PDB file of C-alpha atoms in Angstrom:
ATOM      1  CA  UNK A 638      76.418 112.454 165.738  1.00  0.00           C
ATOM      2  CA  UNK A 639      74.503 111.626 168.677  1.00  0.00           C
ATOM      3  CA  UNK A 640      74.344 109.484 170.765  1.00  0.00           C
ATOM      4  CA  UNK A 641      72.666 107.359 174.078  1.00  0.00           C
ATOM      5  CA  UNK A 642      73.827 105.751 176.964  1.00  0.00           C
ATOM      6  CA  UNK A 643      73.567 102.117 177.761  1.00  0.00           C
ATOM      7  CA  UNK A 644      74.576  99.150 180.253  1.00  0.00           C
ATOM      8  CA  UNK A 645      74.949  95.623 178.140  1.00  0.00           C
ATOM      9  CA  UNK A 646      72.616  93.362 180.585  1.00  0.00           C
ATOM     10  CA  UNK A 647      72.476  89.734 181.284  1.00  0.00           C
ATOM     11  CA  UNK A 648      68.898  89.417 182.790  1.00  0.00           C
ATOM     12  CA  UNK A 649      69.760  91.505 185.987  1.00  0.00           C
ATOM     13  CA  UNK A 650      73.790  91.725 185.584  1.00  0.00           C
ATOM     14  CA  UNK A 651      75.659  94.753 183.947  1.00  0.00           C
ATOM     15  CA  UNK A 652      78.120  93.219 181.697  1.00  0.00           C
ATOM     16  CA  UNK A 653      79.518  96.357 180.149  1.00  0.00           C
ATOM     17  CA  UNK A 654      79.102 100.514 179.363  1.00  0.00           C
ATOM     18  CA  UNK A 655      77.883 101.195 175.389  1.00  0.00           C
ATOM     19  CA  UNK A 656      77.137 104.377 173.793  1.00  0.00           C
ATOM     20  CA  UNK A 657      74.787 103.647 171.033  1.00  0.00           C
ATOM     21  CA  UNK A 658      75.394 106.257 167.681  1.00  0.00           C
ATOM     22  CA  UNK A 659      71.278 107.089 167.590  1.00  0.00           C
ATOM     23  CA  UNK A 660      71.803 107.822 163.635  1.00  0.00           C
ATOM     24  CA  UNK A 661      73.028 104.367 162.615  1.00  0.00           C
ATOM     25  CA  UNK A 662      71.930 101.996 165.846  1.00  0.00           C
ATOM     26  CA  UNK A 663      75.798 100.736 165.736  1.00  0.00           C
ATOM     27  CA  UNK A 664      77.897 100.764 169.247  1.00  0.00           C
ATOM     28  CA  UNK A 665      80.153 103.574 168.799  1.00  0.00           C
ATOM     29  CA  UNK A 666      82.361 102.793 171.963  1.00  0.00           C
ATOM     30  CA  UNK A 667      82.475 100.271 175.031  1.00  0.00           C
ATOM     31  CA  UNK A 668      83.387 101.583 178.811  1.00  0.00           C
ATOM     32  CA  UNK A 669      83.918  99.819 182.164  1.00  0.00           C
ATOM     33  CA  UNK A 670      83.206  96.113 181.678  1.00  0.00           C
ATOM     34  CA  UNK A 671      81.159  94.897 184.609  1.00  0.00           C
ATOM     35  CA  UNK A 672      80.828  91.522 183.897  1.00  0.00           C
ATOM     36  CA  UNK A 673      83.453  89.829 181.191  1.00  0.00           C
ATOM     37  CA  UNK A 674      81.657  85.912 182.553  1.00  0.00           C
ATOM     38  CA  UNK A 675      78.285  86.879 180.897  1.00  0.00           C
ATOM     39  CA  UNK A 676      80.007  88.600 178.373  1.00  0.00           C
ATOM     40  CA  UNK A 677      78.546  86.786 175.096  1.00  0.00           C
ATOM     41  CA  UNK A 678      79.922  84.225 173.793  1.00  0.00           C
ATOM     42  CA  UNK A 679      82.108  83.792 170.797  1.00  0.00           C
ATOM     43  CA  UNK A 680      83.286  88.223 171.759  1.00  0.00           C
ATOM     44  CA  UNK A 681      86.797  88.463 172.845  1.00  0.00           C
ATOM     45  CA  UNK A 682      87.791  89.867 176.078  1.00  0.00           C
ATOM     46  CA  UNK A 683      91.502  90.438 176.803  1.00  0.00           C
ATOM     47  CA  UNK A 684      92.914  92.340 179.662  1.00  0.00           C
ATOM     48  CA  UNK A 685      88.965  93.481 180.556  1.00  0.00           C
ATOM     49  CA  UNK A 686      88.706  95.113 177.315  1.00  0.00           C
ATOM     50  CA  UNK A 687      85.947  93.733 175.402  1.00  0.00           C
ATOM     51  CA  UNK A 688      86.694  93.516 171.054  1.00  0.00           C
ATOM     52  CA  UNK A 689      84.601  96.462 170.317  1.00  0.00           C
ATOM     53  CA  UNK A 690      83.953  95.851 166.502  1.00  0.00           C
ATOM     54  CA  UNK A 691      83.122  92.082 167.075  1.00  0.00           C
ATOM     55  CA  UNK A 692      80.737  92.771 169.734  1.00  0.00           C
ATOM     56  CA  UNK A 693      79.195  95.306 166.930  1.00  0.00           C
ATOM     57  CA  UNK A 694      79.203  92.850 164.861  1.00  0.00           C
ATOM     58  CA  UNK A 695      76.907  90.594 167.658  1.00  0.00           C
ATOM     59  CA  UNK A 696      74.365  93.859 168.369  1.00  0.00           C
ATOM     60  CA  UNK A 697      73.757  94.277 164.919  1.00  0.00           C
ATOM     61  CA  UNK A 698      73.200  90.712 163.717  1.00  0.00           C
ATOM     62  CA  UNK A 699      70.206  90.928 166.441  1.00  0.00           C
ATOM     63  CA  UNK A 700      68.529  93.229 164.410  1.00  0.00           C
ATOM     64  CA  UNK A 701      66.286  91.776 161.308  1.00  0.00           C
ATOM     65  CA  UNK A 702      68.325  91.271 158.331  1.00  0.00           C
ATOM     66  CA  UNK A 703      68.054  93.281 155.323  1.00  0.00           C
ATOM     67  CA  UNK A 704      67.178  90.788 152.917  1.00  0.00           C
ATOM     68  CA  UNK A 705      63.788  90.125 154.873  1.00  0.00           C
ATOM     69  CA  UNK A 706      61.134  89.413 152.353  1.00  0.00           C
ATOM     70  CA  UNK A 707      59.568  92.891 151.688  1.00  0.00           C
ATOM     71  CA  UNK A 708      61.633  94.890 154.791  1.00  0.00           C
ATOM     72  CA  UNK A 709      62.013  97.760 152.715  1.00  0.00           C
ATOM     73  CA  UNK A 710      58.344  98.665 152.139  1.00  0.00           C
ATOM     74  CA  UNK A 711      57.650  97.733 156.266  1.00  0.00           C
ATOM     75  CA  UNK A 712      60.980 100.511 157.110  1.00  0.00           C
ATOM     76  CA  UNK A 713      58.797 102.906 155.538  1.00  0.00           C
ATOM     77  CA  UNK A 714      55.850 102.440 157.441  1.00  0.00           C
ATOM     78  CA  UNK A 715      57.457 102.599 160.285  1.00  0.00           C
ATOM     79  CA  UNK A 716      59.848 106.162 159.280  1.00  0.00           C
ATOM     80  CA  UNK A 717      63.098 104.427 159.506  1.00  0.00           C
ATOM     81  CA  UNK A 718      65.895 104.247 157.638  1.00  0.00           C
ATOM     82  CA  UNK A 719      67.093 100.598 158.716  1.00  0.00           C
ATOM     83  CA  UNK A 720      66.091  97.665 160.867  1.00  0.00           C
ATOM     84  CA  UNK A 721      69.197  98.754 163.046  1.00  0.00           C
ATOM     85  CA  UNK A 722      67.562 101.363 164.222  1.00  0.00           C
ATOM     86  CA  UNK A 723      64.921  99.434 166.197  1.00  0.00           C
ATOM     87  CA  UNK A 724      66.794  97.509 168.384  1.00  0.00           C
ATOM     88  CA  UNK A 725      67.117 100.288 170.815  1.00  0.00           C
ATOM     89  CA  UNK A 726      63.296 100.965 170.538  1.00  0.00           C
ATOM     90  CA  UNK A 727      62.608  97.269 172.273  1.00  0.00           C
ATOM     91  CA  UNK A 728      66.204  97.265 174.558  1.00  0.00           C
ATOM     92  CA  UNK A 729      67.527  95.224 172.424  1.00  0.00           C
ATOM     93  CA  UNK A 730      65.443  92.469 174.001  1.00  0.00           C
ATOM     94  CA  UNK A 731      64.818  89.344 172.647  1.00  0.00           C
ATOM     95  CA  UNK A 732      62.845  86.424 172.324  1.00  0.00           C
ATOM     96  CA  UNK A 733      66.189  83.814 171.894  1.00  0.00           C
ATOM     97  CA  UNK A 734      68.403  85.104 174.892  1.00  0.00           C
ATOM     98  CA  UNK A 735      68.231  87.210 177.903  1.00  0.00           C
ATOM     99  CA  UNK A 736      70.708  90.185 176.636  1.00  0.00           C
ATOM    100  CA  UNK A 737      68.815  93.417 176.422  1.00  0.00           C
ATOM    101  CA  UNK A 738      70.300  97.701 177.212  1.00  0.00           C
ATOM    102  CA  UNK A 739      69.090  99.386 180.139  1.00  0.00           C
ATOM    103  CA  UNK A 740      69.796 102.764 179.819  1.00  0.00           C
ATOM    104  CA  UNK A 741      72.006 104.726 182.295  1.00  0.00           C
ATOM    105  CA  UNK A 742      70.379 105.586 185.805  1.00  0.00           C
ATOM    106  CA  UNK A 743      66.849 104.192 184.758  1.00  0.00           C
ATOM    107  CA  UNK A 744      66.708 101.609 187.138  1.00  0.00           C
ATOM    108  CA  UNK A 745      64.887  99.340 184.908  1.00  0.00           C
ATOM    109  CA  UNK A 746      64.710  95.961 186.283  1.00  0.00           C
ATOM    110  CA  UNK A 747      64.393  92.925 183.732  1.00  0.00           C
ATOM    111  CA  UNK A 748      61.789  91.358 185.144  1.00  0.00           C
ATOM    112  CA  UNK A 749      59.505  94.944 184.318  1.00  0.00           C
ATOM    113  CA  UNK A 750      60.352  94.839 180.237  1.00  0.00           C
ATOM    114  CA  UNK A 751      61.404  91.502 179.377  1.00  0.00           C
ATOM    115  CA  UNK A 752      59.484  89.856 176.655  1.00  0.00           C
ATOM    116  CA  UNK A 753      58.620  86.048 178.427  1.00  0.00           C
ATOM    117  CA  UNK A 754      56.926  88.009 180.964  1.00  0.00           C
ATOM    118  CA  UNK A 755      55.693  90.628 179.849  1.00  0.00           C
ATOM    119  CA  UNK A 756      52.803  91.274 177.276  1.00  0.00           C
ATOM    120  CA  UNK A 757      54.676  93.148 173.447  1.00  0.00           C
ATOM    121  CA  UNK A 758      52.929  94.835 170.960  1.00  0.00           C
ATOM    122  CA  UNK A 759      51.464  93.588 167.573  1.00  0.00           C
ATOM    123  CA  UNK A 760      52.347  96.255 165.804  1.00  0.00           C
ATOM    124  CA  UNK A 761      55.390  95.963 164.030  1.00  0.00           C
ATOM    125  CA  UNK A 762      54.715  91.994 163.722  1.00  0.00           C
ATOM    126  CA  UNK A 763      52.174  93.136 162.048  1.00  0.00           C
ATOM    127  CA  UNK A 764      53.765  95.495 159.385  1.00  0.00           C
ATOM    128  CA  UNK A 765      56.145  93.053 158.648  1.00  0.00           C
ATOM    129  CA  UNK A 766      53.280  90.734 157.775  1.00  0.00           C
ATOM    130  CA  UNK A 767      52.261  93.398 155.683  1.00  0.00           C
ATOM    131  CA  UNK A 768      48.806  93.667 157.714  1.00  0.00           C
ATOM    132  CA  UNK A 769      49.465  97.336 158.657  1.00  0.00           C
ATOM    133  CA  UNK A 770      48.827  98.427 162.032  1.00  0.00           C
ATOM    134  CA  UNK A 771      45.778  98.192 163.920  1.00  0.00           C
ATOM    135  CA  UNK A 772      46.365 101.466 164.983  1.00  0.00           C
ATOM    136  CA  UNK A 773      47.771 105.257 164.284  1.00  0.00           C
ATOM    137  CA  UNK A 774      50.577 105.243 166.827  1.00  0.00           C
ATOM    138  CA  UNK A 775      52.660 102.452 166.514  1.00  0.00           C
ATOM    139  CA  UNK A 776      54.313 100.776 169.443  1.00  0.00           C
ATOM    140  CA  UNK A 777      57.665  99.639 168.801  1.00  0.00           C
ATOM    141  CA  UNK A 778      58.300  97.740 171.409  1.00  0.00           C
ATOM    142  CA  UNK A 779      58.403  93.735 170.737  1.00  0.00           C
ATOM    143  CA  UNK A 780      60.506  90.449 170.040  1.00  0.00           C
ATOM    144  CA  UNK A 781      60.345  90.882 166.282  1.00  0.00           C
ATOM    145  CA  UNK A 782      62.714  93.803 166.621  1.00  0.00           C
ATOM    146  CA  UNK A 783      65.045  91.623 167.080  1.00  0.00           C
ATOM    147  CA  UNK A 784      63.816  88.603 164.534  1.00  0.00           C
ATOM    148  CA  UNK A 785      66.402  86.353 162.469  1.00  0.00           C
ATOM    149  CA  UNK A 786      65.882  84.889 159.181  1.00  0.00           C
ATOM    150  CA  UNK A 787      64.681  86.384 155.301  1.00  0.00           C
ATOM    151  CA  UNK A 788      61.225  84.755 155.601  1.00  0.00           C
ATOM    152  CA  UNK A 789      57.913  86.979 156.747  1.00  0.00           C
ATOM    153  CA  UNK A 790      57.414  86.085 160.961  1.00  0.00           C
ATOM    154  CA  UNK A 791      55.719  87.561 163.610  1.00  0.00           C
ATOM    155  CA  UNK A 792      56.104  86.850 167.473  1.00  0.00           C
ATOM    156  CA  UNK A 793      52.771  87.352 169.189  1.00  0.00           C
ATOM    157  CA  UNK A 794      51.052  85.090 172.148  1.00  0.00           C
ATOM    158  CA  UNK A 795      48.708  82.416 171.570  1.00  0.00           C
ATOM    159  CA  UNK A 796      47.099  80.678 174.976  1.00  0.00           C
ATOM    160  CA  UNK A 797      49.571  82.521 177.130  1.00  0.00           C
ATOM    161  CA  UNK A 798      52.739  81.162 174.978  1.00  0.00           C
ATOM    162  CA  UNK A 799      55.055  82.816 172.645  1.00  0.00           C
ATOM    163  CA  UNK A 800      54.707  81.438 169.719  1.00  0.00           C
ATOM    164  CA  UNK A 801      56.788  82.502 165.541  1.00  0.00           C
ATOM    165  CA  UNK A 802      54.079  82.426 163.072  1.00  0.00           C
ATOM    166  CA  UNK A 803      56.032  82.289 159.677  1.00  0.00           C
ATOM    167  CA  UNK A 804      54.325  83.049 156.298  1.00  0.00           C
ATOM    168  CA  UNK A 805      56.430  81.185 152.802  1.00  0.00           C
ATOM    169  CA  UNK A 806      57.609  83.332 150.017  1.00  0.00           C
ATOM    170  CA  UNK A 807      56.785  82.612 145.773  1.00  0.00           C
ATOM    171  CA  UNK A 808      53.857  81.573 144.019  1.00  0.00           C
ATOM    172  CA  UNK A 809      53.594  78.427 145.998  1.00  0.00           C
ATOM    173  CA  UNK A 810      54.403  79.740 150.002  1.00  0.00           C
ATOM    174  CA  UNK A 811      55.612  76.276 150.212  1.00  0.00           C
ATOM    175  CA  UNK A 812      57.859  76.504 153.618  1.00  0.00           C
ATOM    176  CA  UNK A 813      55.391  76.816 156.027  1.00  0.00           C
ATOM    177  CA  UNK A 814      54.399  73.304 154.412  1.00  0.00           C
ATOM    178  CA  UNK A 815      57.766  72.228 154.967  1.00  0.00           C
ATOM    179  CA  UNK A 816      57.745  73.137 158.137  1.00  0.00           C
ATOM    180  CA  UNK A 817      55.311  70.318 159.193  1.00  0.00           C
ATOM    181  CA  UNK A 818      56.855  68.138 156.847  1.00  0.00           C
ATOM    182  CA  UNK A 819      60.085  67.997 159.105  1.00  0.00           C
ATOM    183  CA  UNK A 820      58.621  68.098 162.604  1.00  0.00           C
ATOM    184  CA  UNK A 821      56.465  65.343 161.833  1.00  0.00           C
ATOM    185  CA  UNK A 822      59.430  63.354 160.040  1.00  0.00           C
ATOM    186  CA  UNK A 823      61.930  63.881 163.249  1.00  0.00           C
ATOM    187  CA  UNK A 824      58.479  62.930 165.215  1.00  0.00           C
ATOM    188  CA  UNK A 825      58.441  59.184 163.300  1.00  0.00           C
ATOM    189  CA  UNK A 826      62.372  59.381 163.819  1.00  0.00           C
ATOM    190  CA  UNK A 827      61.678  60.210 167.404  1.00  0.00           C
ATOM    191  CA  UNK A 828      64.179  63.148 167.597  1.00  0.00           C
ATOM    192  CA  UNK A 829      63.524  65.905 169.542  1.00  0.00           C
ATOM    193  CA  UNK A 830      61.924  68.384 168.260  1.00  0.00           C
ATOM    194  CA  UNK A 831      59.571  71.792 168.006  1.00  0.00           C
ATOM    195  CA  UNK A 832      56.651  70.661 166.154  1.00  0.00           C
ATOM    196  CA  UNK A 833      55.011  72.754 163.475  1.00  0.00           C
ATOM    197  CA  UNK A 834      51.479  73.338 162.588  1.00  0.00           C
ATOM    198  CA  UNK A 835      49.652  75.002 159.587  1.00  0.00           C
ATOM    199  CA  UNK A 836      47.567  78.108 160.023  1.00  0.00           C
ATOM    200  CA  UNK A 837      45.702  80.330 157.469  1.00  0.00           C
ATOM    201  CA  UNK A 838      45.233  83.740 157.460  1.00  0.00           C
ATOM    202  CA  UNK A 839      43.154  85.321 154.345  1.00  0.00           C
ATOM    203  CA  UNK A 840      44.581  82.939 151.368  1.00  0.00           C
ATOM    204  CA  UNK A 841      48.068  82.271 152.951  1.00  0.00           C
ATOM    205  CA  UNK A 842      49.540  79.333 154.970  1.00  0.00           C
ATOM    206  CA  UNK A 843      51.440  80.350 157.571  1.00  0.00           C
ATOM    207  CA  UNK A 844      53.327  78.056 160.028  1.00  0.00           C
ATOM    208  CA  UNK A 845      53.579  77.969 164.015  1.00  0.00           C
ATOM    209  CA  UNK A 846      55.348  77.038 166.680  1.00  0.00           C
ATOM    210  CA  UNK A 847      55.974  77.713 170.629  1.00  0.00           C
ATOM    211  CA  UNK A 848      59.275  78.833 171.538  1.00  0.00           C
ATOM    212  CA  UNK A 849      61.768  76.497 172.489  1.00  0.00           C
ATOM    213  CA  UNK A 850      63.627  79.260 174.980  1.00  0.00           C
ATOM    214  CA  UNK A 851      62.033  80.351 178.126  1.00  0.00           C
ATOM    215  CA  UNK A 852      63.277  83.512 180.859  1.00  0.00           C
ATOM    216  CA  UNK A 853      66.118  81.055 182.444  1.00  0.00           C
ATOM    217  CA  UNK A 854      67.279  79.852 178.909  1.00  0.00           C
ATOM    218  CA  UNK A 855      68.588  81.066 175.382  1.00  0.00           C
ATOM    219  CA  UNK A 856      69.807  80.008 172.467  1.00  0.00           C
ATOM    220  CA  UNK A 857      73.544  80.628 171.264  1.00  0.00           C
ATOM    221  CA  UNK A 858      74.342  79.806 167.614  1.00  0.00           C
ATOM    222  CA  UNK A 859      76.890  77.108 166.312  1.00  0.00           C
ATOM    223  CA  UNK A 860      78.972  80.567 164.812  1.00  0.00           C
ATOM    224  CA  UNK A 861      79.614  81.811 168.097  1.00  0.00           C
ATOM    225  CA  UNK A 862      80.153  78.488 169.360  1.00  0.00           C
ATOM    226  CA  UNK A 863      82.595  78.384 167.095  1.00  0.00           C
ATOM    227  CA  UNK A 864      84.122  81.650 167.614  1.00  0.00           C
ATOM    228  CA  UNK A 865      84.894  80.964 171.330  1.00  0.00           C
ATOM    229  CA  UNK A 866      88.265  79.043 170.208  1.00  0.00           C
ATOM    230  CA  UNK A 867      91.125  79.668 167.624  1.00  0.00           C
ATOM    231  CA  UNK A 868      90.449  76.753 164.595  1.00  0.00           C
ATOM    232  CA  UNK A 869      92.961  75.178 163.760  1.00  0.00           C
ATOM    233  CA  UNK A 870      94.004  75.251 160.008  1.00  0.00           C
ATOM    234  CA  UNK A 871      94.067  70.779 160.076  1.00  0.00           C
ATOM    235  CA  UNK A 872      90.611  70.903 161.382  1.00  0.00           C
ATOM    236  CA  UNK A 873      86.878  70.748 159.151  1.00  0.00           C
ATOM    237  CA  UNK A 874      84.800  73.448 160.716  1.00  0.00           C
ATOM    238  CA  UNK A 875      82.645  70.054 161.596  1.00  0.00           C
ATOM    239  CA  UNK A 876      85.431  68.581 163.866  1.00  0.00           C
ATOM    240  CA  UNK A 877      85.963  72.498 165.224  1.00  0.00           C
ATOM    241  CA  UNK A 878      82.369  72.575 166.261  1.00  0.00           C
ATOM    242  CA  UNK A 879      82.332  69.443 168.236  1.00  0.00           C
ATOM    243  CA  UNK A 880      85.565  70.613 169.981  1.00  0.00           C
ATOM    244  CA  UNK A 881      84.430  73.585 170.836  1.00  0.00           C
ATOM    245  CA  UNK A 882      80.645  72.272 172.244  1.00  0.00           C
ATOM    246  CA  UNK A 883      83.256  69.636 174.092  1.00  0.00           C
ATOM    247  CA  UNK A 884      85.091  72.341 175.971  1.00  0.00           C
ATOM    248  CA  UNK A 885      81.264  74.291 176.905  1.00  0.00           C
ATOM    249  CA  UNK A 886      80.913  70.117 178.393  1.00  0.00           C
ATOM    250  CA  UNK A 887      77.457  69.135 175.885  1.00  0.00           C
ATOM    251  CA  UNK A 888      78.324  65.733 175.984  1.00  0.00           C
ATOM    252  CA  UNK A 889      75.668  65.017 172.921  1.00  0.00           C
ATOM    253  CA  UNK A 890      76.736  67.069 170.042  1.00  0.00           C
ATOM    254  CA  UNK A 891      77.931  64.633 168.052  1.00  0.00           C
ATOM    255  CA  UNK A 892      74.853  62.948 167.523  1.00  0.00           C
ATOM    256  CA  UNK A 893      72.613  66.060 167.381  1.00  0.00           C
ATOM    257  CA  UNK A 894      75.020  67.042 164.722  1.00  0.00           C
ATOM    258  CA  UNK A 895      75.076  64.129 162.549  1.00  0.00           C
ATOM    259  CA  UNK A 896      71.256  64.045 163.024  1.00  0.00           C
ATOM    260  CA  UNK A 897      70.706  66.957 162.101  1.00  0.00           C
ATOM    261  CA  UNK A 898      73.001  66.287 158.766  1.00  0.00           C
ATOM    262  CA  UNK A 899      70.882  63.127 157.838  1.00  0.00           C
ATOM    263  CA  UNK A 900      67.574  64.967 158.422  1.00  0.00           C
ATOM    264  CA  UNK A 901      69.164  67.871 155.977  1.00  0.00           C
ATOM    265  CA  UNK A 902      69.849  65.347 153.727  1.00  0.00           C
ATOM    266  CA  UNK A 903      66.676  63.691 153.871  1.00  0.00           C
ATOM    267  CA  UNK A 904      64.512  67.037 153.687  1.00  0.00           C
ATOM    268  CA  UNK A 905      66.552  68.102 150.038  1.00  0.00           C
ATOM    269  CA  UNK A 906      67.435  71.131 152.444  1.00  0.00           C
ATOM    270  CA  UNK A 907      70.386  73.388 151.122  1.00  0.00           C
ATOM    271  CA  UNK A 908      69.448  76.419 153.791  1.00  0.00           C
ATOM    272  CA  UNK A 909      72.082  74.714 157.153  1.00  0.00           C
ATOM    273  CA  UNK A 910      74.118  77.436 157.827  1.00  0.00           C
ATOM    274  CA  UNK A 911      76.415  78.276 161.535  1.00  0.00           C
ATOM    275  CA  UNK A 912      74.032  80.681 162.065  1.00  0.00           C
ATOM    276  CA  UNK A 913      70.017  78.482 162.368  1.00  0.00           C
ATOM    277  CA  UNK A 914      71.077  75.682 165.077  1.00  0.00           C
ATOM    278  CA  UNK A 915      73.445  75.787 168.270  1.00  0.00           C
ATOM    279  CA  UNK A 916      73.186  74.940 171.868  1.00  0.00           C
ATOM    280  CA  UNK A 917      71.073  76.121 174.650  1.00  0.00           C
ATOM    281  CA  UNK A 918      72.421  77.116 177.493  1.00  0.00           C
ATOM    282  CA  UNK A 919      71.506  77.951 181.139  1.00  0.00           C
ATOM    283  CA  UNK A 920      71.319  81.271 181.091  1.00  0.00           C
ATOM    284  CA  UNK A 921      71.387  82.315 185.426  1.00  0.00           C
ATOM    285  CA  UNK A 922      74.511  79.638 185.385  1.00  0.00           C
TER     286      UNK A 922
END
C-alpha cells in the first residue's frame, strides 16, 4: 500500500501533515498539527490531535459523489476507479473554500494554484457532461474534481467570472428551469440570492450562475456548523443550528433560515438537507 505526503493548507497557512493512500485516496494518517485554529469547522481537535476519522470524512466528502448522474461513464473515460482518486490530482482545490493539500517540501503557494486566480482545465467538466475531452491528453487540474451534488455540472470561466453550468435529469430536464424560477421568485420577494439563467447547448438546457465565493471567502455547510457543538437531546436540529450560528457571531441566521424554509414550501422543494445550505465566512480572519 503506497502513500504520498502532503500538508493540509488553508490558503498559505499550514494546518497539518497528512499521508494519503494512493490506491484509495483516503487519509491514512494525520501527523503534526501546525495550526489548530485553521482546522476545518466541525472537525474535533483534542489535546492538539485531529480526529482522523472526522477529517477523512471531510476530505472524501470533497469528492464528486458516487450518485452523480453518469459518473461511472466518466470514471471509465478518466481511467479511475473512484471519484476520491481525483482529489489529489487538483491538490484538493475547490471553488467553494480555500483548503488544499500541498506536496511536502514542494514550496508551492496558494496564489500559484488556486482556481479563483488561475485558469483551469475544462477537460474533466466536459467529460462529466458527457461531451468527452477536447484533447488526447486529459488535464485533471480542475475544480470539477471537488464539485458536489448528483446532477451533471461543470465549472467554467465566462467573461473572467467563475460560473457553474448545471444540467437536468430525465425526459423533461426540468431542474435548470427550476433554478431560474427560484431566483426570480426571490427577486420579487427581495431576498438576497444568486441569479440563474438558462443556456441551450445542443438540445439540452443548462442553468448558469456565478460563483458566490471568492478568494477571500468560503462556504461552511450547515452540517459542519452543527458539528462544532454537541447537540443537547431536548433541542431540535433547527434550534441547534441557530445556537451554533450564534456562537460563531452570525446574527441574522434565523431570518435567513426561515426565508429558506418558506421558499422551499412555495417551490415544493424536497431536496433540502444540511449539506446544501450554510454560512459564508471570511477565509482570512
